[in-house]
PDB file of C-alpha atoms in Angstrom:
ATOM      1  CA  UNK N   1     -11.583  18.687  -9.082  1.00 46.00           C
ATOM      2  CA  UNK N   2     -14.988  18.262  -7.588  1.00 51.00           C
ATOM      3  CA  UNK N   3     -14.963  17.108  -3.864  1.00 50.00           C
ATOM      4  CA  UNK N   4     -16.471  13.794  -4.628  1.00 61.00           C
ATOM      5  CA  UNK N   5     -14.777  13.097  -8.002  1.00 83.00           C
ATOM      6  CA  UNK N   6     -11.945  10.637  -8.836  1.00 93.00           C
ATOM      7  CA  UNK N   7      -9.182  11.133 -11.481  1.00 93.00           C
ATOM      8  CA  UNK N   8      -6.093   9.415 -12.551  1.00 96.00           C
ATOM      9  CA  UNK N   9      -2.694  10.909 -11.573  1.00 94.00           C
ATOM     10  CA  UNK N  10       0.292  10.707 -13.854  1.00 92.00           C
ATOM     11  CA  UNK N  11       0.553   9.124 -17.258  1.00 91.00           C
ATOM     12  CA  UNK N  12      -0.850   5.711 -18.200  1.00 93.00           C
ATOM     13  CA  UNK N  13       1.640   2.851 -17.592  1.00 91.00           C
ATOM     14  CA  UNK N  14       0.111   0.167 -19.892  1.00 90.00           C
ATOM     15  CA  UNK N  15      -2.536  -0.499 -22.538  1.00 90.00           C
ATOM     16  CA  UNK N  16      -4.018  -3.979 -23.237  1.00 87.00           C
ATOM     17  CA  UNK N  17      -7.149  -4.248 -25.429  1.00 86.00           C
ATOM     18  CA  UNK N  18      -9.929  -2.261 -23.814  1.00 89.00           C
ATOM     19  CA  UNK N  19      -7.853  -1.777 -20.675  1.00 92.00           C
ATOM     20  CA  UNK N  20      -5.788   1.253 -19.675  1.00 95.00           C
ATOM     21  CA  UNK N  21      -3.467   0.908 -16.668  1.00 95.00           C
ATOM     22  CA  UNK N  22      -2.386   3.684 -14.322  1.00 96.00           C
ATOM     23  CA  UNK N  23      -0.149   4.263 -11.442  1.00 94.00           C
ATOM     24  CA  UNK N  24      -2.162   6.396  -9.115  1.00 95.00           C
ATOM     25  CA  UNK N  25      -5.381   8.226  -8.608  1.00 96.00           C
ATOM     26  CA  UNK N  26      -6.665  11.222  -6.641  1.00 95.00           C
ATOM     27  CA  UNK N  27      -9.758  11.386  -4.377  1.00 94.00           C
ATOM     28  CA  UNK N  28     -10.998  13.322  -1.388  1.00 90.00           C
ATOM     29  CA  UNK N  29     -10.947  12.009   2.270  1.00 87.00           C
ATOM     30  CA  UNK N  30     -12.769  14.127   4.891  1.00 83.00           C
ATOM     31  CA  UNK N  31     -12.705  17.086   2.459  1.00 84.00           C
ATOM     32  CA  UNK N  32      -8.946  17.005   1.615  1.00 87.00           C
ATOM     33  CA  UNK N  33      -7.453  15.597  -1.515  1.00 90.00           C
ATOM     34  CA  UNK N  34      -5.302  12.651  -1.288  1.00 91.00           C
ATOM     35  CA  UNK N  35      -3.432  10.417  -3.787  1.00 93.00           C
ATOM     36  CA  UNK N  36      -2.917   6.683  -3.678  1.00 94.00           C
ATOM     37  CA  UNK N  37      -0.376   5.040  -5.992  1.00 92.00           C
ATOM     38  CA  UNK N  38       0.606   1.489  -6.766  1.00 92.00           C
ATOM     39  CA  UNK N  39       2.595  -0.088  -3.861  1.00 89.00           C
ATOM     40  CA  UNK N  40       0.991   2.213  -1.205  1.00 90.00           C
ATOM     41  CA  UNK N  41      -0.222   0.604   2.059  1.00 92.00           C
ATOM     42  CA  UNK N  42      -3.375   2.206   3.831  1.00 93.00           C
ATOM     43  CA  UNK N  43      -5.898   1.314   6.414  1.00 94.00           C
ATOM     44  CA  UNK N  44      -9.255   0.169   5.271  1.00 95.00           C
ATOM     45  CA  UNK N  45     -12.576  -1.134   6.740  1.00 94.00           C
ATOM     46  CA  UNK N  46     -14.509  -3.274   4.188  1.00 93.00           C
ATOM     47  CA  UNK N  47     -17.867  -2.853   5.984  1.00 91.00           C
ATOM     48  CA  UNK N  48     -18.872  -0.967   9.033  1.00 90.00           C
ATOM     49  CA  UNK N  49     -18.807  -4.222  11.005  1.00 90.00           C
ATOM     50  CA  UNK N  50     -15.545  -5.455   9.838  1.00 92.00           C
ATOM     51  CA  UNK N  51     -12.262  -4.878  11.761  1.00 93.00           C
ATOM     52  CA  UNK N  52      -9.727  -2.343  10.348  1.00 94.00           C
ATOM     53  CA  UNK N  53      -7.209  -3.983   8.104  1.00 95.00           C
ATOM     54  CA  UNK N  54      -4.375  -2.945   5.701  1.00 96.00           C
ATOM     55  CA  UNK N  55      -4.786  -2.684   1.940  1.00 97.00           C
ATOM     56  CA  UNK N  56      -1.884  -2.877  -0.561  1.00 96.00           C
ATOM     57  CA  UNK N  57      -2.735  -1.134  -3.836  1.00 95.00           C
ATOM     58  CA  UNK N  58      -1.447  -3.444  -6.526  1.00 94.00           C
ATOM     59  CA  UNK N  59      -3.217  -2.623  -9.846  1.00 94.00           C
ATOM     60  CA  UNK N  60      -5.264   0.372 -11.274  1.00 96.00           C
ATOM     61  CA  UNK N  61      -7.126   0.371 -14.536  1.00 95.00           C
ATOM     62  CA  UNK N  62      -9.975   1.669 -16.506  1.00 94.00           C
ATOM     63  CA  UNK N  63     -12.203  -0.400 -18.709  1.00 90.00           C
ATOM     64  CA  UNK N  64     -12.853   1.790 -21.687  1.00 87.00           C
ATOM     65  CA  UNK N  65     -16.080   0.088 -22.901  1.00 86.00           C
ATOM     66  CA  UNK N  66     -17.899   0.611 -19.576  1.00 86.00           C
ATOM     67  CA  UNK N  67     -15.825   3.682 -18.360  1.00 88.00           C
ATOM     68  CA  UNK N  68     -15.349   1.801 -15.068  1.00 90.00           C
ATOM     69  CA  UNK N  69     -12.356   2.850 -12.824  1.00 94.00           C
ATOM     70  CA  UNK N  70     -11.188  -0.289 -11.096  1.00 95.00           C
ATOM     71  CA  UNK N  71      -8.610  -1.392  -8.497  1.00 96.00           C
ATOM     72  CA  UNK N  72      -7.006  -4.593  -7.273  1.00 95.00           C
ATOM     73  CA  UNK N  73      -5.595  -4.755  -3.673  1.00 96.00           C
ATOM     74  CA  UNK N  74      -4.282  -7.352  -1.284  1.00 97.00           C
ATOM     75  CA  UNK N  75      -5.690  -7.187   2.166  1.00 97.00           C
ATOM     76  CA  UNK N  76      -3.896  -7.954   5.327  1.00 98.00           C
ATOM     77  CA  UNK N  77      -5.586  -8.751   8.747  1.00 97.00           C
ATOM     78  CA  UNK N  78      -4.319  -9.169  12.318  1.00 96.00           C
ATOM     79  CA  UNK N  79      -4.228 -12.814  13.285  1.00 96.00           C
ATOM     80  CA  UNK N  80      -7.124 -12.241  15.864  1.00 95.00           C
ATOM     81  CA  UNK N  81      -9.226 -10.996  13.045  1.00 95.00           C
ATOM     82  CA  UNK N  82      -8.938 -14.219  11.101  1.00 95.00           C
ATOM     83  CA  UNK N  83     -11.190 -17.373  11.521  1.00 94.00           C
ATOM     84  CA  UNK N  84      -8.306 -19.279  13.173  1.00 93.00           C
ATOM     85  CA  UNK N  85      -7.479 -16.439  15.588  1.00 95.00           C
ATOM     86  CA  UNK N  86      -4.035 -15.600  17.046  1.00 95.00           C
ATOM     87  CA  UNK N  87      -1.857 -18.370  18.489  1.00 94.00           C
ATOM     88  CA  UNK N  88       1.580 -18.700  20.017  1.00 95.00           C
ATOM     89  CA  UNK N  89       3.287 -19.076  16.584  1.00 95.00           C
ATOM     90  CA  UNK N  90       2.194 -15.551  15.426  1.00 95.00           C
ATOM     91  CA  UNK N  91       4.603 -12.732  15.992  1.00 94.00           C
ATOM     92  CA  UNK N  92       3.675  -9.412  17.582  1.00 94.00           C
ATOM     93  CA  UNK N  93       4.139  -7.602  14.276  1.00 95.00           C
ATOM     94  CA  UNK N  94       2.618 -10.222  12.078  1.00 97.00           C
ATOM     95  CA  UNK N  95      -0.470  -9.808   9.651  1.00 97.00           C
ATOM     96  CA  UNK N  96      -2.051 -12.490   7.526  1.00 98.00           C
ATOM     97  CA  UNK N  97      -2.949 -11.904   3.866  1.00 98.00           C
ATOM     98  CA  UNK N  98      -6.231 -12.665   2.268  1.00 97.00           C
ATOM     99  CA  UNK N  99      -5.563 -15.511  -0.284  1.00 95.00           C
ATOM    100  CA  UNK N 100      -7.457 -13.791  -3.060  1.00 92.00           C
ATOM    101  CA  UNK N 101      -6.937 -10.177  -4.233  1.00 93.00           C
ATOM    102  CA  UNK N 102     -10.022  -8.021  -4.152  1.00 94.00           C
ATOM    103  CA  UNK N 103     -11.222  -6.202  -7.241  1.00 94.00           C
ATOM    104  CA  UNK N 104     -13.169  -3.034  -6.283  1.00 95.00           C
ATOM    105  CA  UNK N 105     -14.473   0.020  -8.086  1.00 94.00           C
ATOM    106  CA  UNK N 106     -12.419   3.103  -7.137  1.00 95.00           C
ATOM    107  CA  UNK N 107     -15.781   4.834  -5.996  1.00 95.00           C
ATOM    108  CA  UNK N 108     -16.176   1.922  -3.496  1.00 95.00           C
ATOM    109  CA  UNK N 109     -12.475   1.638  -2.488  1.00 96.00           C
ATOM    110  CA  UNK N 110     -12.349   5.358  -1.348  1.00 95.00           C
ATOM    111  CA  UNK N 111     -15.328   4.526   0.924  1.00 94.00           C
ATOM    112  CA  UNK N 112     -13.314   1.721   2.555  1.00 95.00           C
ATOM    113  CA  UNK N 113     -10.443   4.038   3.365  1.00 94.00           C
ATOM    114  CA  UNK N 114     -10.132   4.655   7.095  1.00 88.00           C
ATOM    115  CA  UNK N 115      -8.391   7.745   8.327  1.00 79.00           C
ATOM    116  CA  UNK N 116      -8.578   7.363  12.161  1.00 74.00           C
ATOM    117  CA  UNK N 117      -6.207   4.488  13.042  1.00 74.00           C
ATOM    118  CA  UNK N 118      -5.418   5.659  16.466  1.00 72.00           C
ATOM    119  CA  UNK N 119      -6.569   2.258  17.867  1.00 71.00           C
ATOM    120  CA  UNK N 120      -4.320   0.290  15.595  1.00 80.00           C
ATOM    121  CA  UNK N 121      -1.429  -0.330  18.130  1.00 80.00           C
ATOM    122  CA  UNK N 122       0.449  -3.359  16.272  1.00 87.00           C
ATOM    123  CA  UNK N 123       3.656  -2.929  14.303  1.00 87.00           C
ATOM    124  CA  UNK N 124       7.278  -2.183  14.874  1.00 85.00           C
ATOM    125  CA  UNK N 125       7.882   1.603  14.923  1.00 77.00           C
ATOM    126  CA  UNK N 126      10.583   2.207  12.392  1.00 66.00           C
ATOM    127  CA  UNK N 127      13.518   4.495  13.296  1.00 57.00           C
ATOM    128  CA  UNK N 128      13.405   7.704  11.390  1.00 50.00           C
ATOM    129  CA  UNK N 129      16.395   9.452   9.959  1.00 49.00           C
ATOM    130  CA  UNK N 130      16.610  13.249  10.163  1.00 47.00           C
ATOM    131  CA  UNK N 131      15.624  14.608   6.781  1.00 44.00           C
ATOM    132  CA  UNK N 132      18.408  17.454   7.090  1.00 45.00           C
ATOM    133  CA  UNK N 133      20.936  14.444   7.074  1.00 47.00           C
ATOM    134  CA  UNK N 134      19.405  13.363   3.703  1.00 47.00           C
ATOM    135  CA  UNK N 135      19.606  16.720   1.917  1.00 49.00           C
ATOM    136  CA  UNK N 136      23.205  16.264   0.882  1.00 50.00           C
ATOM    137  CA  UNK N 137      24.072  15.007  -2.573  1.00 48.00           C
ATOM    138  CA  UNK N 138      20.469  14.097  -3.402  1.00 53.00           C
ATOM    139  CA  UNK N 139      20.407  11.166  -0.987  1.00 51.00           C
ATOM    140  CA  UNK N 140      16.692  11.552  -0.251  1.00 53.00           C
ATOM    141  CA  UNK N 141      15.608  11.581  -3.994  1.00 57.00           C
ATOM    142  CA  UNK N 142      17.858   8.599  -4.700  1.00 53.00           C
ATOM    143  CA  UNK N 143      16.321   6.628  -2.048  1.00 51.00           C
ATOM    144  CA  UNK N 144      12.900   7.528  -3.186  1.00 55.00           C
ATOM    145  CA  UNK N 145      13.634   6.380  -6.705  1.00 55.00           C
ATOM    146  CA  UNK N 146      15.278   3.170  -5.281  1.00 50.00           C
ATOM    147  CA  UNK N 147      12.243   2.331  -3.098  1.00 53.00           C
ATOM    148  CA  UNK N 148       9.737   2.989  -6.095  1.00 55.00           C
ATOM    149  CA  UNK N 149      11.811   0.773  -8.429  1.00 52.00           C
ATOM    150  CA  UNK N 150      11.817  -1.920  -5.807  1.00 50.00           C
ATOM    151  CA  UNK N 151       8.176  -1.778  -5.088  1.00 54.00           C
ATOM    152  CA  UNK N 152       6.836  -1.182  -8.463  1.00 56.00           C
ATOM    153  CA  UNK N 153       9.031  -3.082 -11.053  1.00 59.00           C
ATOM    154  CA  UNK N 154      10.932  -0.058 -12.212  1.00 67.00           C
ATOM    155  CA  UNK N 155       7.827   2.116 -13.135  1.00 79.00           C
ATOM    156  CA  UNK N 156       8.643   5.770 -13.379  1.00 81.00           C
ATOM    157  CA  UNK N 157       6.734   7.564 -10.622  1.00 81.00           C
ATOM    158  CA  UNK N 158       8.264  11.113 -11.158  1.00 82.00           C
ATOM    159  CA  UNK N 159       4.981  12.579 -12.231  1.00 87.00           C
ATOM    160  CA  UNK N 160       3.092  11.025  -9.416  1.00 87.00           C
ATOM    161  CA  UNK N 161       5.598  12.228  -6.916  1.00 81.00           C
ATOM    162  CA  UNK N 162       5.251  15.667  -8.342  1.00 85.00           C
ATOM    163  CA  UNK N 163       1.524  15.613  -8.055  1.00 88.00           C
ATOM    164  CA  UNK N 164       1.752  14.391  -4.421  1.00 83.00           C
ATOM    165  CA  UNK N 165       4.292  17.194  -3.672  1.00 81.00           C
ATOM    166  CA  UNK N 166       1.882  19.806  -5.186  1.00 85.00           C
ATOM    167  CA  UNK N 167      -0.815  18.599  -2.825  1.00 82.00           C
ATOM    168  CA  UNK N 168       1.500  18.892   0.117  1.00 76.00           C
ATOM    169  CA  UNK N 169       1.836  14.997   0.367  1.00 67.00           C
ATOM    170  CA  UNK N 170       5.042  13.172   0.499  1.00 54.00           C
ATOM    171  CA  UNK N 171       6.296   9.719   0.657  1.00 50.00           C
ATOM    172  CA  UNK N 172       7.078  10.562   4.285  1.00 47.00           C
ATOM    173  CA  UNK N 173       3.371  10.331   4.875  1.00 53.00           C
ATOM    174  CA  UNK N 174       3.259   6.544   4.714  1.00 60.00           C
ATOM    175  CA  UNK N 175       2.235   5.280   8.249  1.00 78.00           C
ATOM    176  CA  UNK N 176       2.212   1.610   7.689  1.00 87.00           C
ATOM    177  CA  UNK N 177       4.291  -0.798   5.569  1.00 88.00           C
ATOM    178  CA  UNK N 178       3.950  -4.602   5.339  1.00 92.00           C
ATOM    179  CA  UNK N 179       7.295  -6.451   4.531  1.00 90.00           C
ATOM    180  CA  UNK N 180       7.939 -10.089   3.603  1.00 92.00           C
ATOM    181  CA  UNK N 181       9.213 -12.123   6.518  1.00 94.00           C
ATOM    182  CA  UNK N 182      12.810 -12.252   5.093  1.00 89.00           C
ATOM    183  CA  UNK N 183      12.667  -8.353   4.766  1.00 85.00           C
ATOM    184  CA  UNK N 184      11.432  -8.087   8.282  1.00 88.00           C
ATOM    185  CA  UNK N 185      14.110 -10.216   9.711  1.00 88.00           C
ATOM    186  CA  UNK N 186      16.699  -8.301   7.780  1.00 82.00           C
ATOM    187  CA  UNK N 187      15.253  -5.123   9.044  1.00 80.00           C
ATOM    188  CA  UNK N 188      15.373  -6.217  12.758  1.00 82.00           C
ATOM    189  CA  UNK N 189      18.902  -7.462  12.267  1.00 81.00           C
ATOM    190  CA  UNK N 190      20.019  -4.175  10.706  1.00 75.00           C
ATOM    191  CA  UNK N 191      18.281  -2.123  13.610  1.00 73.00           C
ATOM    192  CA  UNK N 192      20.290  -4.128  16.070  1.00 76.00           C
ATOM    193  CA  UNK N 193      23.573  -3.769  14.266  1.00 72.00           C
ATOM    194  CA  UNK N 194      23.182   0.070  13.965  1.00 67.00           C
ATOM    195  CA  UNK N 195      22.267   0.802  17.559  1.00 70.00           C
ATOM    196  CA  UNK N 196      24.301   3.751  18.769  1.00 69.00           C
ATOM    197  CA  UNK N 197      25.976   4.261  15.413  1.00 66.00           C
ATOM    198  CA  UNK N 198      26.549   7.683  13.980  1.00 63.00           C
ATOM    199  CA  UNK N 199      23.871   9.145  11.731  1.00 59.00           C
ATOM    200  CA  UNK N 200      26.130   8.971   8.736  1.00 56.00           C
ATOM    201  CA  UNK N 201      25.588   5.142   8.780  1.00 55.00           C
ATOM    202  CA  UNK N 202      21.894   5.572   8.823  1.00 56.00           C
ATOM    203  CA  UNK N 203      21.817   7.697   5.706  1.00 54.00           C
ATOM    204  CA  UNK N 204      23.996   5.190   3.693  1.00 50.00           C
ATOM    205  CA  UNK N 205      24.505   1.534   4.214  1.00 52.00           C
ATOM    206  CA  UNK N 206      21.499   1.059   6.452  1.00 56.00           C
ATOM    207  CA  UNK N 207      19.019   3.053   4.308  1.00 55.00           C
ATOM    208  CA  UNK N 208      20.052   1.440   1.050  1.00 56.00           C
ATOM    209  CA  UNK N 209      20.044  -2.058   2.598  1.00 56.00           C
ATOM    210  CA  UNK N 210      16.462  -1.479   3.592  1.00 54.00           C
ATOM    211  CA  UNK N 211      15.334   0.044   0.360  1.00 50.00           C
ATOM    212  CA  UNK N 212      14.847   3.410   2.096  1.00 48.00           C
ATOM    213  CA  UNK N 213      12.082   2.024   4.299  1.00 57.00           C
ATOM    214  CA  UNK N 214      13.344   3.896   7.423  1.00 49.00           C
ATOM    215  CA  UNK N 215      14.233   7.068   5.604  1.00 48.00           C
ATOM    216  CA  UNK N 216      11.308   7.920   3.395  1.00 50.00           C
ATOM    217  CA  UNK N 217       8.600   7.572   6.015  1.00 55.00           C
ATOM    218  CA  UNK N 218       8.067   9.316   9.395  1.00 60.00           C
ATOM    219  CA  UNK N 219       8.123   6.559  11.910  1.00 66.00           C
ATOM    220  CA  UNK N 220       5.899   4.010  10.233  1.00 77.00           C
ATOM    221  CA  UNK N 221       4.504   0.929  11.741  1.00 86.00           C
ATOM    222  CA  UNK N 222       6.403  -1.986  10.215  1.00 89.00           C
ATOM    223  CA  UNK N 223       4.622  -5.242   9.998  1.00 93.00           C
ATOM    224  CA  UNK N 224       5.334  -8.575   8.109  1.00 96.00           C
ATOM    225  CA  UNK N 225       3.349 -11.163   6.376  1.00 97.00           C
ATOM    226  CA  UNK N 226       4.242 -14.942   5.813  1.00 97.00           C
ATOM    227  CA  UNK N 227       0.817 -16.772   5.455  1.00 97.00           C
ATOM    228  CA  UNK N 228      -2.478 -16.395   3.866  1.00 97.00           C
ATOM    229  CA  UNK N 229      -6.082 -17.330   4.743  1.00 96.00           C
ATOM    230  CA  UNK N 230      -9.598 -17.624   3.125  1.00 95.00           C
ATOM    231  CA  UNK N 231     -11.772 -14.989   4.196  1.00 93.00           C
ATOM    232  CA  UNK N 232     -15.231 -16.321   4.977  1.00 89.00           C
ATOM    233  CA  UNK N 233     -17.355 -13.272   4.109  1.00 87.00           C
ATOM    234  CA  UNK N 234     -15.489 -11.130   1.639  1.00 88.00           C
ATOM    235  CA  UNK N 235     -17.147 -12.921  -1.242  1.00 83.00           C
ATOM    236  CA  UNK N 236     -20.589 -11.621   0.166  1.00 86.00           C
ATOM    237  CA  UNK N 237     -19.374  -7.902   0.073  1.00 89.00           C
ATOM    238  CA  UNK N 238     -21.353  -6.159  -2.594  1.00 88.00           C
ATOM    239  CA  UNK N 239     -18.374  -3.988  -3.478  1.00 88.00           C
ATOM    240  CA  UNK N 240     -16.276  -6.846  -4.685  1.00 87.00           C
ATOM    241  CA  UNK N 241     -16.339  -7.056  -8.527  1.00 82.00           C
ATOM    242  CA  UNK N 242     -15.227 -10.543  -9.505  1.00 72.00           C
ATOM    243  CA  UNK N 243     -16.765 -10.077 -12.922  1.00 69.00           C
ATOM    244  CA  UNK N 244     -14.104  -7.551 -13.966  1.00 64.00           C
ATOM    245  CA  UNK N 245     -11.333  -9.862 -12.703  1.00 61.00           C
ATOM    246  CA  UNK N 246     -12.709 -12.609 -14.977  1.00 55.00           C
ATOM    247  CA  UNK N 247     -12.987 -10.224 -17.945  1.00 61.00           C
ATOM    248  CA  UNK N 248      -9.434  -8.978 -17.465  1.00 61.00           C
ATOM    249  CA  UNK N 249      -7.971 -12.516 -16.954  1.00 58.00           C
ATOM    250  CA  UNK N 250      -9.929 -13.956 -19.985  1.00 51.00           C
ATOM    251  CA  UNK N 251      -8.817 -11.073 -22.220  1.00 48.00           C
ATOM    252  CA  UNK N 252      -5.057 -11.216 -21.234  1.00 52.00           C
ATOM    253  CA  UNK N 253      -4.968 -14.972 -21.519  1.00 51.00           C
ATOM    254  CA  UNK N 254      -6.550 -14.916 -24.953  1.00 52.00           C
ATOM    255  CA  UNK N 255      -3.810 -12.804 -26.418  1.00 51.00           C
TER     256      UNK N 255
END
């Protein structure tokens, strides 16, 4: 794979007219290969002047007539980076979602990806479980499958996980996760309940109750979202491809 090339990872997960849908793609970030898959959260900067935000990859497809590789993502911003700003009602771990999903060509999305997030201080640090404790009876593999089925409607990610492993990547590399507000509340409640409990509990009831969140990632930053806002300048971003969303929606609704 050439350093600046893009390629799909894993088998297609759907076919609809001229559109082929995929679960993941590979690109290079700072000279190193990296794979992003559906359900992944990652830091982006939409333009050099914009603040860093979080993207959640929700759809990947190729338009066969134009050979365009496309993505749909949901963006999350800190309250202070929205037009209304932060107020007393916002939680310290809260982010706000842009009301409209953004359709971007993959070649442009990878330019948005931001690797240096040392200045991002927000988010609850998730407790990590020792991976040695998860090695017994295939617990870690079971939790990975459970999380993937929870995030991605039961799609089989075995081929994608193998490709990530071959690159030296792992689900443990995830460094940020955005939960719904009910999930976040349950997470905080469970953290309080398992304080000073033996590790066996962390690798069983706790991990399964949280969908493996605290297990499959190395101390990620946990945030939550309960509100949306209209971004005032995203529509002016030249990378946004609304025309492809209109084509996709029109084609699917006509079937």
